[in-house]
mmCIF file of C-alpha atoms and ligand atoms in Angstrom:
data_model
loop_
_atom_site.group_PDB
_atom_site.id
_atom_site.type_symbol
_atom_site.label_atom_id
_atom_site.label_comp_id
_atom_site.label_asym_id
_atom_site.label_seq_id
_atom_site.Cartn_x
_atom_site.Cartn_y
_atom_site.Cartn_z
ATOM 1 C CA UNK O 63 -12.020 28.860 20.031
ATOM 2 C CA UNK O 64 -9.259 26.671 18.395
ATOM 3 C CA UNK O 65 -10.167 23.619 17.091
ATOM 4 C CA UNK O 66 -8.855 20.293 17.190
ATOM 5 C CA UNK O 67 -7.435 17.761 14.197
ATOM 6 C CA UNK O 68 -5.445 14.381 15.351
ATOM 7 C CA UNK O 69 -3.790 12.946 12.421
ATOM 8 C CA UNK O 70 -3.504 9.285 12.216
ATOM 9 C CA UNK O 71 -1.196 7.162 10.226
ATOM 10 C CA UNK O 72 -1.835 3.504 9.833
ATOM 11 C CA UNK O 73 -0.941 0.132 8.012
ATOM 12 C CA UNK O 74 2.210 -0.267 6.351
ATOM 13 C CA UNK O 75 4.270 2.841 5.918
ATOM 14 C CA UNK O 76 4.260 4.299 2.023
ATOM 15 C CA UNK O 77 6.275 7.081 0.311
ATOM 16 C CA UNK O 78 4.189 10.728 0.731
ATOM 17 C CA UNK O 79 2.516 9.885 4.454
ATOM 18 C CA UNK O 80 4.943 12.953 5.568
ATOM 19 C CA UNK O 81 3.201 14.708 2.311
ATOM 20 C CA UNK O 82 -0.017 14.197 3.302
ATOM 21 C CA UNK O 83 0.620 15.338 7.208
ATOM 22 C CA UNK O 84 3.144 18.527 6.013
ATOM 23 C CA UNK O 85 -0.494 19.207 3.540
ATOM 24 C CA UNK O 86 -2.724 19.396 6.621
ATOM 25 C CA UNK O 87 -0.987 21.346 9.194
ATOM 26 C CA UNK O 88 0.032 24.018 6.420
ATOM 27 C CA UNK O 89 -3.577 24.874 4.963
ATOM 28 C CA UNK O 90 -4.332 24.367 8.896
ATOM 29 C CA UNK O 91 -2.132 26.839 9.949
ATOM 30 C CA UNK O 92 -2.970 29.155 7.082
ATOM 31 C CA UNK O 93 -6.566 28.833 7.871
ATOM 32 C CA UNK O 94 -6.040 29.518 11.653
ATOM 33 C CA UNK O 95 -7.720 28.558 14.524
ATOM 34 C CA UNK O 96 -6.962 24.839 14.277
ATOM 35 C CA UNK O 97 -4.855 22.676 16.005
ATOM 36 C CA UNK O 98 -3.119 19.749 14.671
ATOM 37 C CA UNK O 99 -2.101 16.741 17.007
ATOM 38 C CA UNK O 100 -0.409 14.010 15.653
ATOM 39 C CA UNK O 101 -1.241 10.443 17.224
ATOM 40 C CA UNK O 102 2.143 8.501 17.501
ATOM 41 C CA UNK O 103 2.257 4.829 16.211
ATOM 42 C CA UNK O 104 -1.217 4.941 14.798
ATOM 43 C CA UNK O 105 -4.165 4.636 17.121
ATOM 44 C CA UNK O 106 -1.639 3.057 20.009
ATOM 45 C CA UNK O 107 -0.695 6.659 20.871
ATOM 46 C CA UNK O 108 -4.398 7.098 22.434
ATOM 47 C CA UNK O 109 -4.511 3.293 23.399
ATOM 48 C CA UNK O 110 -1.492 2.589 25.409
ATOM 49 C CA UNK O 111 -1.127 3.441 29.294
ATOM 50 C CA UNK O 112 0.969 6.434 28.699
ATOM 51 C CA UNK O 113 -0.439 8.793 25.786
ATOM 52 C CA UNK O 114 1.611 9.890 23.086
ATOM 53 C CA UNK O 115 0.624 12.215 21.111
ATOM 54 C CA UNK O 116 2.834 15.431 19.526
ATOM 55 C CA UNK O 117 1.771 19.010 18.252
ATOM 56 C CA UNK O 118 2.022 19.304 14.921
ATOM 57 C CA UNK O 119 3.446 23.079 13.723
ATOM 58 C CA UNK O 120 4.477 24.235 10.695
ATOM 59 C CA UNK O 121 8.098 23.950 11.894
ATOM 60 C CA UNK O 122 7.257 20.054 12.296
ATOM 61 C CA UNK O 123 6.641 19.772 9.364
ATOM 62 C CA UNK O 124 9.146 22.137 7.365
ATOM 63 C CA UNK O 125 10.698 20.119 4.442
ATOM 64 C CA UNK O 126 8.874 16.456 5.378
ATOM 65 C CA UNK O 127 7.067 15.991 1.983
ATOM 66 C CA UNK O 128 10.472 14.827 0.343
ATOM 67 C CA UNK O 129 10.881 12.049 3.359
ATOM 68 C CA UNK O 130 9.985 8.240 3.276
ATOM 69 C CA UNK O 131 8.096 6.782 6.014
ATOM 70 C CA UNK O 132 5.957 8.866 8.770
ATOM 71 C CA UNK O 133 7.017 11.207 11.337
ATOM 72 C CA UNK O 134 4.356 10.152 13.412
ATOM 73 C CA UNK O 135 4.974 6.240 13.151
ATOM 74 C CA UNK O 136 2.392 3.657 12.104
ATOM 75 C CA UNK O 137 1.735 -0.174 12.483
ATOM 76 C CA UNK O 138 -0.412 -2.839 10.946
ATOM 77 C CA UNK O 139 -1.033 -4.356 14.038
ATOM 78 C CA UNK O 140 -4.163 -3.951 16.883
ATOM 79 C CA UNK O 141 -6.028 -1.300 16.676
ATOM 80 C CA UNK O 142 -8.858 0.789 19.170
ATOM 81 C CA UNK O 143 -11.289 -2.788 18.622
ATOM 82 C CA UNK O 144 -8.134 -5.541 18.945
ATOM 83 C CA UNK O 145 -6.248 -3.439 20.759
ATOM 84 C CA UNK O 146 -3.416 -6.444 22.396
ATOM 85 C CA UNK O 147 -2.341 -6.886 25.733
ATOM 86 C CA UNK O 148 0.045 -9.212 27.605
ATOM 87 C CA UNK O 149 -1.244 -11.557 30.260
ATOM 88 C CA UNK O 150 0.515 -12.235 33.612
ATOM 89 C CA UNK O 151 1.121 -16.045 32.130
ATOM 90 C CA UNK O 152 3.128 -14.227 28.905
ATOM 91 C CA UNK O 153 0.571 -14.610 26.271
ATOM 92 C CA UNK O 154 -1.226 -11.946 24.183
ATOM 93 C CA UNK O 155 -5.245 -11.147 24.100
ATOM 94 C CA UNK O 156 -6.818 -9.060 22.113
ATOM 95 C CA UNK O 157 -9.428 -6.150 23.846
ATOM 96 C CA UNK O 158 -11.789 -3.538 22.637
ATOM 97 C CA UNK O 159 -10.570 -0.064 23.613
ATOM 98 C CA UNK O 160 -12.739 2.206 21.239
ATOM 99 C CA UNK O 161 -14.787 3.622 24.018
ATOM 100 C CA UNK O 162 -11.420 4.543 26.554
ATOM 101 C CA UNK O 163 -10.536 6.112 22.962
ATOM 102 C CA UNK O 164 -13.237 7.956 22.864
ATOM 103 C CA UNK O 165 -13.101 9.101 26.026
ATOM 104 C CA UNK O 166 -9.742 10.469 25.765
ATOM 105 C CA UNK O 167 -10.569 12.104 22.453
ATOM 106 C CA UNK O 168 -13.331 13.817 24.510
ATOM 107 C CA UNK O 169 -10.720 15.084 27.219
ATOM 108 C CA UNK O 170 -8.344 16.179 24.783
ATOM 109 C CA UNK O 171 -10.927 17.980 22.802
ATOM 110 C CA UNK O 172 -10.074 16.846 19.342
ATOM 111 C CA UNK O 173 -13.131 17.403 17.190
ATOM 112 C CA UNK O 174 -11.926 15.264 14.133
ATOM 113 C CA UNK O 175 -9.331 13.047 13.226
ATOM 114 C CA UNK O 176 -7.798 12.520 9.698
ATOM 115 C CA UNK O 177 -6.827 8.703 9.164
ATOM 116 C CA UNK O 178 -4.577 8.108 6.669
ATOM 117 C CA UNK O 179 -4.026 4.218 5.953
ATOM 118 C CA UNK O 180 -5.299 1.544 3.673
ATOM 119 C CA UNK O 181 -8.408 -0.203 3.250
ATOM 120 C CA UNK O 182 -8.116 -1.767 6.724
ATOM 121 C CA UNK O 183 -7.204 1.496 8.244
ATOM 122 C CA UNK O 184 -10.599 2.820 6.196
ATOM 123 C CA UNK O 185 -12.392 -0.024 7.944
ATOM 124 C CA UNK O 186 -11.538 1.237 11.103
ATOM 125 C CA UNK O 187 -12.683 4.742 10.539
ATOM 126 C CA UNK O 188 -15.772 3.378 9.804
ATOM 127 C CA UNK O 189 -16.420 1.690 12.925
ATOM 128 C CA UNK O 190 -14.904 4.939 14.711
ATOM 129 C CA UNK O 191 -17.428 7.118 12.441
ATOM 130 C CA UNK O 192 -20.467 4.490 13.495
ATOM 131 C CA UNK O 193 -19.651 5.477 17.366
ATOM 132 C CA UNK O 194 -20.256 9.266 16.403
ATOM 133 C CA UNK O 195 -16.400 10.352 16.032
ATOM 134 C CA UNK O 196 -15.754 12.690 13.498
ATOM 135 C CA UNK O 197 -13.831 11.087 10.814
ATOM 136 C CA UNK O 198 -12.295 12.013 7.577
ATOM 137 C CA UNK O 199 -10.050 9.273 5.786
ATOM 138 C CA UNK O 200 -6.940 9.875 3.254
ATOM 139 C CA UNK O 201 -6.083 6.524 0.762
ATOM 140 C CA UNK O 202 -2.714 5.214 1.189
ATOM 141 C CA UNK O 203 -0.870 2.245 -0.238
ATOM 142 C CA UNK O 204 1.715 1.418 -2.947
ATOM 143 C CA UNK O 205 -0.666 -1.685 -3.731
ATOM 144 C CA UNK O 206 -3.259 1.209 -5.351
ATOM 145 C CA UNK O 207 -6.076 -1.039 -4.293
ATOM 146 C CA UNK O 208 -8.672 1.210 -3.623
ATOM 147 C CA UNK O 209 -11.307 1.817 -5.965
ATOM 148 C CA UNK O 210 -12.960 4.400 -5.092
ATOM 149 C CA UNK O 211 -9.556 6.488 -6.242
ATOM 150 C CA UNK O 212 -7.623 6.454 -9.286
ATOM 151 C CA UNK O 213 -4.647 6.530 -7.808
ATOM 152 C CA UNK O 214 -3.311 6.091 -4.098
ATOM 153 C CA UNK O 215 -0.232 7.880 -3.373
ATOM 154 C CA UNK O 216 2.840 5.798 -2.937
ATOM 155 C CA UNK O 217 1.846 3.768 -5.877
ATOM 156 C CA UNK O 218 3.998 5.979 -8.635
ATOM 157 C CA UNK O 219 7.082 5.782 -6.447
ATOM 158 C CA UNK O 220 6.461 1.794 -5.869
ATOM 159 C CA UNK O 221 6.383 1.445 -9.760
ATOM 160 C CA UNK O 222 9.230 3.550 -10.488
ATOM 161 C CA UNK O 223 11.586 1.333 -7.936
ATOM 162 C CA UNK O 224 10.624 -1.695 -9.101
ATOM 163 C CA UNK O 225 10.568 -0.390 -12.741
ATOM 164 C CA UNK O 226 14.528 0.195 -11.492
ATOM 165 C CA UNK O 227 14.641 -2.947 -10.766
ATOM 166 C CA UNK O 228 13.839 -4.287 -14.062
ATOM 167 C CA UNK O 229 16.268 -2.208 -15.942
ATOM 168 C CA UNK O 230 19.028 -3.408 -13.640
ATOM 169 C CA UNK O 231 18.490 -6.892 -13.923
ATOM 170 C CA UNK O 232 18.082 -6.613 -17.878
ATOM 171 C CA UNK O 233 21.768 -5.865 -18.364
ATOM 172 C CA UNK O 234 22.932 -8.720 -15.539
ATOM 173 C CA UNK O 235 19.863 -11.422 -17.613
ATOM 174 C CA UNK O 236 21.621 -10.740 -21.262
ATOM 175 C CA UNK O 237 25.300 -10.690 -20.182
ATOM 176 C CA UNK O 238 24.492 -14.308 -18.292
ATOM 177 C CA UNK O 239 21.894 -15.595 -20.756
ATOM 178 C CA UNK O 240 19.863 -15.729 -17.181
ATOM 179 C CA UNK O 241 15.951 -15.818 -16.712
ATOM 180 C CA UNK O 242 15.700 -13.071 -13.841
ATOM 181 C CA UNK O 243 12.508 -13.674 -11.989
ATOM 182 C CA UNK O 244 11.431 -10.803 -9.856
ATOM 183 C CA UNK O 245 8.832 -10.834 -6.951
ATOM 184 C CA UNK O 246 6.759 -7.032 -6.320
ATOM 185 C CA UNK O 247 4.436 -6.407 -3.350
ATOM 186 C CA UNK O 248 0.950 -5.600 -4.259
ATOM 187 C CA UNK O 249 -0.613 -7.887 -1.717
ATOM 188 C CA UNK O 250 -3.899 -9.420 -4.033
ATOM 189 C CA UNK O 251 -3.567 -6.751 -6.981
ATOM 190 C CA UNK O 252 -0.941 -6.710 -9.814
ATOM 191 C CA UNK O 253 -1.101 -2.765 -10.526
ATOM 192 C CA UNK O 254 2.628 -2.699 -9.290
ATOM 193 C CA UNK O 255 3.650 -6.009 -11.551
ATOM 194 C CA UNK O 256 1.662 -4.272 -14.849
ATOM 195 C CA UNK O 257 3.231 -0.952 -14.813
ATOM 196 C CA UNK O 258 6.935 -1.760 -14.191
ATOM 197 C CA UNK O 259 6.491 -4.427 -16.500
ATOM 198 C CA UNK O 260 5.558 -2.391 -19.277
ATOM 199 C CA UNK O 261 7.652 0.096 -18.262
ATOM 200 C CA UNK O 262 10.935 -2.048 -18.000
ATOM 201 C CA UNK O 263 10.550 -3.929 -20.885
ATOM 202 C CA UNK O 264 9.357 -7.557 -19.078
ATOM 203 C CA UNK O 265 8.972 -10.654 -21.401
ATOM 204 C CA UNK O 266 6.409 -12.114 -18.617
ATOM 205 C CA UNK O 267 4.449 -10.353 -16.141
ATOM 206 C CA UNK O 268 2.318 -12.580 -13.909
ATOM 207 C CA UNK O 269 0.126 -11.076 -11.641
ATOM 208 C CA UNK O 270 -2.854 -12.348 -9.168
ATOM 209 C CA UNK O 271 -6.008 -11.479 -11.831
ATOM 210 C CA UNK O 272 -4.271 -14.061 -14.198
ATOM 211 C CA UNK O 273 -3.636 -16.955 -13.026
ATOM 212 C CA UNK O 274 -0.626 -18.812 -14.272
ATOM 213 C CA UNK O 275 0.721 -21.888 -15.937
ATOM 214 C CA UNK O 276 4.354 -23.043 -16.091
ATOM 215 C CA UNK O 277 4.340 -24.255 -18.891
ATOM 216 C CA UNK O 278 2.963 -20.962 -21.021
ATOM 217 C CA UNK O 279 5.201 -19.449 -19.529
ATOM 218 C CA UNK O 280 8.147 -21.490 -20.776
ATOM 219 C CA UNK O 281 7.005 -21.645 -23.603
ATOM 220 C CA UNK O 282 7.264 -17.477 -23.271
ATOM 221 C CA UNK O 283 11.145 -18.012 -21.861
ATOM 222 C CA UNK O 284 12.305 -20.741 -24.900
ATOM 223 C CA UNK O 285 10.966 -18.706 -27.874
ATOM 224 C CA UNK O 286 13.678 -15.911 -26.108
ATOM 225 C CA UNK O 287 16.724 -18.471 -26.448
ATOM 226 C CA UNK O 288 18.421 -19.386 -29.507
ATOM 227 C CA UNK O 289 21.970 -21.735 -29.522
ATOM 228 C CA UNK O 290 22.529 -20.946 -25.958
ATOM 229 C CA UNK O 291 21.731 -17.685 -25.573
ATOM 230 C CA UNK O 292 19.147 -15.417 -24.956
ATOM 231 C CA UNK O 293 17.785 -14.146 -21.691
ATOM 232 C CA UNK O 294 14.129 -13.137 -19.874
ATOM 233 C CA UNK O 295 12.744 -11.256 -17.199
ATOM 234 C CA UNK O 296 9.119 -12.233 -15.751
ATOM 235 C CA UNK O 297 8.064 -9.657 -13.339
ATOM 236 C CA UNK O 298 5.779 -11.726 -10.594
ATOM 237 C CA UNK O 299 3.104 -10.086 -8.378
ATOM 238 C CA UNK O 300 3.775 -11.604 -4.514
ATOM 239 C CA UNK O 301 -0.275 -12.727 -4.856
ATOM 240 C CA UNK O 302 0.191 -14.531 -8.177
ATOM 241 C CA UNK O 303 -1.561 -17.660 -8.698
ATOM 242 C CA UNK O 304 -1.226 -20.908 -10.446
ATOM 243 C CA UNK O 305 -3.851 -22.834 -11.872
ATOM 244 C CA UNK O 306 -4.875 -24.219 -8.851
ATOM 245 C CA UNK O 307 -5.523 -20.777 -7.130
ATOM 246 C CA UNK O 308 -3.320 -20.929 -4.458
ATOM 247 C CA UNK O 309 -1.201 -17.772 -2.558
ATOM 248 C CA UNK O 310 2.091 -18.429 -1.495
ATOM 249 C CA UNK O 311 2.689 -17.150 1.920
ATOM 250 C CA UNK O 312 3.255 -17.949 5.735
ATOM 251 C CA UNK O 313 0.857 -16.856 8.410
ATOM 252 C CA UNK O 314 1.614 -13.716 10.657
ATOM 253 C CA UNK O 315 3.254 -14.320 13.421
ATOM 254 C CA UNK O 316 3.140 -10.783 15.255
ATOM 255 C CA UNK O 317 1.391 -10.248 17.967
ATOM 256 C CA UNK O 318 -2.335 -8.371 16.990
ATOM 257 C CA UNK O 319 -0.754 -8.695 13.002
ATOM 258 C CA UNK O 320 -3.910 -10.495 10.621
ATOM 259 C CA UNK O 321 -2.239 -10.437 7.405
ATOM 260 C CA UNK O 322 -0.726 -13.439 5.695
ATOM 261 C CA UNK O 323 2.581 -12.355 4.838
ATOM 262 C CA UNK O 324 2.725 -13.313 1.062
ATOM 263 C CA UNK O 325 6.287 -13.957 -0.472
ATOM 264 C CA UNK O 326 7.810 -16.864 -2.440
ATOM 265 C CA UNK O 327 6.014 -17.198 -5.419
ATOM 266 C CA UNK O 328 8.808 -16.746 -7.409
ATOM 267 C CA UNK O 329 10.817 -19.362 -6.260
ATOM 268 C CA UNK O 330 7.920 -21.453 -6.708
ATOM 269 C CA UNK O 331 7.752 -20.507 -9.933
ATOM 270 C CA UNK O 332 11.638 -21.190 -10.391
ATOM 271 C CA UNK O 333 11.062 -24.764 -9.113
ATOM 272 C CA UNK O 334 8.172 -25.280 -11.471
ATOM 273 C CA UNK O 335 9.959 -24.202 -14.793
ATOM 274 C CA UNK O 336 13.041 -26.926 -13.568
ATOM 275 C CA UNK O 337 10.869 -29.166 -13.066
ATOM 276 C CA UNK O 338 9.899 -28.789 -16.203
ATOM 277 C CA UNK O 339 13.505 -28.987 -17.762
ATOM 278 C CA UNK O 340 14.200 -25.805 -18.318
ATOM 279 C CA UNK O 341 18.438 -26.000 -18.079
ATOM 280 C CA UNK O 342 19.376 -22.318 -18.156
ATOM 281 C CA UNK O 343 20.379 -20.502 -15.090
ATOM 282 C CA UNK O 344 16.899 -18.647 -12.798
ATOM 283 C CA UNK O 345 17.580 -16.052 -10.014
ATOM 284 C CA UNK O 346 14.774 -14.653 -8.019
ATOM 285 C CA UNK O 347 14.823 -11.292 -6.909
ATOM 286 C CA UNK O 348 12.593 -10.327 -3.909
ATOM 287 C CA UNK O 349 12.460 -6.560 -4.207
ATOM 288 C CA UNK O 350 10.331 -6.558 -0.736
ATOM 289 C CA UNK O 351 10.221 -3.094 1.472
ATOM 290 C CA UNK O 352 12.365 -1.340 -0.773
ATOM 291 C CA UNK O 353 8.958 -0.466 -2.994
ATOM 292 C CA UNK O 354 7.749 1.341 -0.092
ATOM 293 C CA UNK O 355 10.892 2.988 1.397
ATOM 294 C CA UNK O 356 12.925 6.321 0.568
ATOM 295 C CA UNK O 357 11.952 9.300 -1.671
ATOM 296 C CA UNK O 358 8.661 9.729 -2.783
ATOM 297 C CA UNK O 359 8.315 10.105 -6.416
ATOM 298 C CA UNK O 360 7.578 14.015 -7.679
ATOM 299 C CA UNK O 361 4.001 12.266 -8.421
ATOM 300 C CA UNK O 362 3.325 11.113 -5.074
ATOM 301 C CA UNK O 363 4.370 14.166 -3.554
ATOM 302 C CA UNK O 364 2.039 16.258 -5.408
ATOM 303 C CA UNK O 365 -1.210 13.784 -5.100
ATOM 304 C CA UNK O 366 -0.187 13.450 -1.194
ATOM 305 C CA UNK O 367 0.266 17.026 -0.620
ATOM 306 C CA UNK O 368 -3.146 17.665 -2.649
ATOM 307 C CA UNK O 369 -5.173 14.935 -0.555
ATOM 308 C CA UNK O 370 -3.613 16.627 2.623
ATOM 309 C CA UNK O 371 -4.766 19.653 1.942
ATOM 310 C CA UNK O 372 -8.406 18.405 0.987
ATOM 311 C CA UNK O 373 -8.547 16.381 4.311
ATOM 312 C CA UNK O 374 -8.545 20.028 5.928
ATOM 313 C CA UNK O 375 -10.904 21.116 3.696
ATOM 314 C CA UNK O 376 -13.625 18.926 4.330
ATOM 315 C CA UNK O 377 -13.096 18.659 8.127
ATOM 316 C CA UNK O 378 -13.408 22.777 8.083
ATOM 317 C CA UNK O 379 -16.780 21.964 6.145
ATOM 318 C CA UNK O 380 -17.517 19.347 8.718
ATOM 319 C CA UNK O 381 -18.027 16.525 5.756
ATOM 320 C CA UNK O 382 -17.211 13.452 7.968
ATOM 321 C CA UNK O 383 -17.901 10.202 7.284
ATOM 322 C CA UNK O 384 -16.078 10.471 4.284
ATOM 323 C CA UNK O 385 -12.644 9.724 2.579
ATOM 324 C CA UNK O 386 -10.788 12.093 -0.104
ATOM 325 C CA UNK O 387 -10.349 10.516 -3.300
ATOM 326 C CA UNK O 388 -8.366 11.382 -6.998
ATOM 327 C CA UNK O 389 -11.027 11.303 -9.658
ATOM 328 C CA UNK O 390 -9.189 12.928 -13.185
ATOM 329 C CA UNK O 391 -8.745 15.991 -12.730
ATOM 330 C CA UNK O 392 -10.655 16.226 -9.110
ATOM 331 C CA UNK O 393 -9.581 15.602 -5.754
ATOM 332 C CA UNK O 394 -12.646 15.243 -4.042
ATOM 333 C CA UNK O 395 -14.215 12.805 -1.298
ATOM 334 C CA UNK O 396 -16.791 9.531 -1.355
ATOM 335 C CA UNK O 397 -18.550 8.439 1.771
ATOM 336 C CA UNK O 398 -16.611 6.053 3.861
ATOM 337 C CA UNK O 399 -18.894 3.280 2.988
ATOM 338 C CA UNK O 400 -18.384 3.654 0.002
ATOM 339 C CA UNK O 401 -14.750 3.978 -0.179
ATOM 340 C CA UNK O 402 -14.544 0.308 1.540
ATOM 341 C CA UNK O 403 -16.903 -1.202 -0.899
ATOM 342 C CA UNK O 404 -14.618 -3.041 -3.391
ATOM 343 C CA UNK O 405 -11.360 -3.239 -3.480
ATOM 344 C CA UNK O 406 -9.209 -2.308 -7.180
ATOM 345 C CA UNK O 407 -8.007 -5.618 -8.996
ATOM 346 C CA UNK O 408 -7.046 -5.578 -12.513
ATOM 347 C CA UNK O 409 -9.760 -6.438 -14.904
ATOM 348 C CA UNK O 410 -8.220 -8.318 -17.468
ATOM 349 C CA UNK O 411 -10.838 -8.195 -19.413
ATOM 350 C CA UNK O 412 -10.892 -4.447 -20.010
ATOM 351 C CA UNK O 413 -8.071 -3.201 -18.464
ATOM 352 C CA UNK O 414 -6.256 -1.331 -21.503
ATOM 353 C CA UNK O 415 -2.454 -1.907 -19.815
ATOM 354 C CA UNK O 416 -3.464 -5.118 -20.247
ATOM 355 C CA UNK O 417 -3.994 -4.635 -23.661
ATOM 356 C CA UNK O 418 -1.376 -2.676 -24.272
ATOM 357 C CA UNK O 419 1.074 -5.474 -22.371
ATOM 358 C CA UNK O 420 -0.717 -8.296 -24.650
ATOM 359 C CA UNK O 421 0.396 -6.116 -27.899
ATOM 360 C CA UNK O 422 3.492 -5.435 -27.494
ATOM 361 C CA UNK O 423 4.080 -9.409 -26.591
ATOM 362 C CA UNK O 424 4.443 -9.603 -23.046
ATOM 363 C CA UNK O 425 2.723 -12.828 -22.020
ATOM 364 C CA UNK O 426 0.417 -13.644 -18.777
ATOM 365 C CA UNK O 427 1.588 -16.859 -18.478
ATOM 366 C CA UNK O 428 -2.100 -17.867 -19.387
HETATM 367 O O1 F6P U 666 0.002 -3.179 1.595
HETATM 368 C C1 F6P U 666 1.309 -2.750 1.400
HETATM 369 C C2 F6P U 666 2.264 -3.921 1.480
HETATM 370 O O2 F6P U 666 3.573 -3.438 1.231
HETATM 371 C C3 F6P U 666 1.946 -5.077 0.543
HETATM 372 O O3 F6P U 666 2.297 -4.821 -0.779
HETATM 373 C C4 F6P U 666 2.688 -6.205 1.210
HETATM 374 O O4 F6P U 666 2.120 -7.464 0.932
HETATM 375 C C5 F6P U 666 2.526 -5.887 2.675
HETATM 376 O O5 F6P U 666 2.253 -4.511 2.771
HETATM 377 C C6 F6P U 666 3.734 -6.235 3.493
HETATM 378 O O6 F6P U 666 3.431 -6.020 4.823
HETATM 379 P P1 F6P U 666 4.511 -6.069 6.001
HETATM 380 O O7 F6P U 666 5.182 -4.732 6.020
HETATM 381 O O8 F6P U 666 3.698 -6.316 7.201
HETATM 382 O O9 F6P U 666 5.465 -7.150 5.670
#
């Protein structure tokens, strides 16, 4: 009899999700005997009045893995326990609709579904594993947050925009004798702020392990200038800190979305270093969504494509509960309690980037 797979995408979207789905229905196909249903806009295809869901062939999926985004569509809002609905008087309530999920799972017949999201999307499958559905959960997010992986996919191709980034505004900072500050996502880690500072050739990277003062890290920007001239480039993590521990950010204002929206650190950060005198010219670059749009990096492809593949794998072996992980040189899989457990911050401590950063004179701010 043919079995069942729905395929899940949730959270923000991330270069390789298309990897990770064209991985699945391949080996699935190859396999035979499987099905593969793809659940459109996350769990809201199962949730909403009308169903949406879409078969998943090999055709579907022909040529994906070098596509942004998700065929199947995602969102970082609701979900089967907050699922939101409209009342008659316009506003929004949140309900629980894990067991009508259930119950159409059961009338479709899917025997197991393959989330692919974040750490909240992870925390979902938990509760979803905890009511007895068969679950099986893929790490995704450019932040690389997860620590129970090396790596999430996305990450690489995150890094190598933003690292674009730097390079760019290196040429524009010398000709103008400009400080360029630029603002990278990474939500509460600075994985995306380390590597494309190293890799662009920052004179400050400031991200949320460290927190920061202004006035190390003009002290950083004056040493660069010399009669006039001179120029720097502080990469900034969008969760950076100051000394008195505080995120910059405004509160979500989605319906069914929980997450702070962070953003404007670096204009803080611009204000701070005027206040303290500084008189050369500061632009702040927000590089924003374009870390997680377009091409996935040949990286990416290959670790999403590889975790797609395993996600099969250990639904075929009926290992649920679990989520597939990178550990050099294994792809393999860690319970999903354990996958939730803590999340991946730089240690600056022992982190050897940071080392490596610190050595080669990049400065923390700290
Ligand atoms: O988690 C991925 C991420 O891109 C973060 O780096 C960022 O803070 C957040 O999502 C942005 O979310 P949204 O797309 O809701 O603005």
């Amino acid at each position: 009899m043919t079995k069942k797979i729905l395929v899940v995408t949730g959270g923000g979207d991330c270069p390789g999700l298309n990897a990770v789905i064209r991985g699945i229905v391949k080996s699935a196909q190859l396999d035979g005997g499987w099905e593969v249903i793809g659940c459109i806009e996350s769990y809201n295809g199962l949730l909403k009045d009308d169903v949406e869901i879409v078969n998943l062939t090999e055709k579907d999926v022909a040529g994906i893995h070098v596509n942004g985004g998700t065929i199947i569509k995602t969102t970082n809002k609701g979900g089967p326990f907050h699922f939101p609905i409209q009342q008659p008087d316009g506003s929004w309530i949140e309900v629980d609709r894990s067991e009508l999920f259930k119950k159409r799972l059961d009338n479709l017949g899917i025997d197991a579904i393959i989330s692919i999201g974040g750490d909240g999307s992870q925390r979902i499958s938990l509760q979803l594993a905890n009511m007895g559905i068969n679950m099986v959960g893929v790490p995704k997010t450019i932040d690389n947050d997860l620590s129970a992986t090396d790596f999430t996919f996305g990450f690489q191709t995150a890094v190598q925009i933003a690292t674009e980034a730097v390079d760019k505004l290196v040429t524009t900072a010398s000709s103008h004798s400009r400080v360029f500050i630029l603002e990278v996502m990474g939500r509460d880690a600075g994985w995306i702020a380390l590597h494309s500072s190293i890799a662009g050739g920052a004179e400050v990277c400031i991200i949320p392990e460290i927190p920061y003062d202004p006035k190390k890290v003009l002290e950083k920007i004056n040493s660069r200038y010399k009669n006039g001239h001179g120029f720097c480039n502080i990469v900034i993590s969008e969760g950076a800190k100051g000394l008195d521990g505080k995120i910059t950010g405004t509160a979500p204002t989605a319906v069914g979305d929980q997450h702070i929206k962070l953003g404007g650190v670096g204009d803080k950060l611009k204000y701070e270093l005027e206040k303290l005198g500084f008189e050369h010219d500061i632009r702040v670059m927000v590089l924003g969504h374009l870390q997680r749009g377009g091409t996935p990096v040949a990286y990416d492809r290959i670790l999403a494509t590889a975790f797609g593949v395993k996600a099969f794998e250990l639904v075929k072996e009926q290992k649920y509960r679990t989520m597939v992980v990178y550990n050099h040189p294994n792809i393999s899989y860690v319970s999903l309690d354990d996958a939730i457990k803590s999340p991946n911050n730089v240690n600056p401590e022992t982190s050897s980037l940071v080392n490596t950063a610190r050595k080669i004179g990049i400065s923390f701010g700290d």
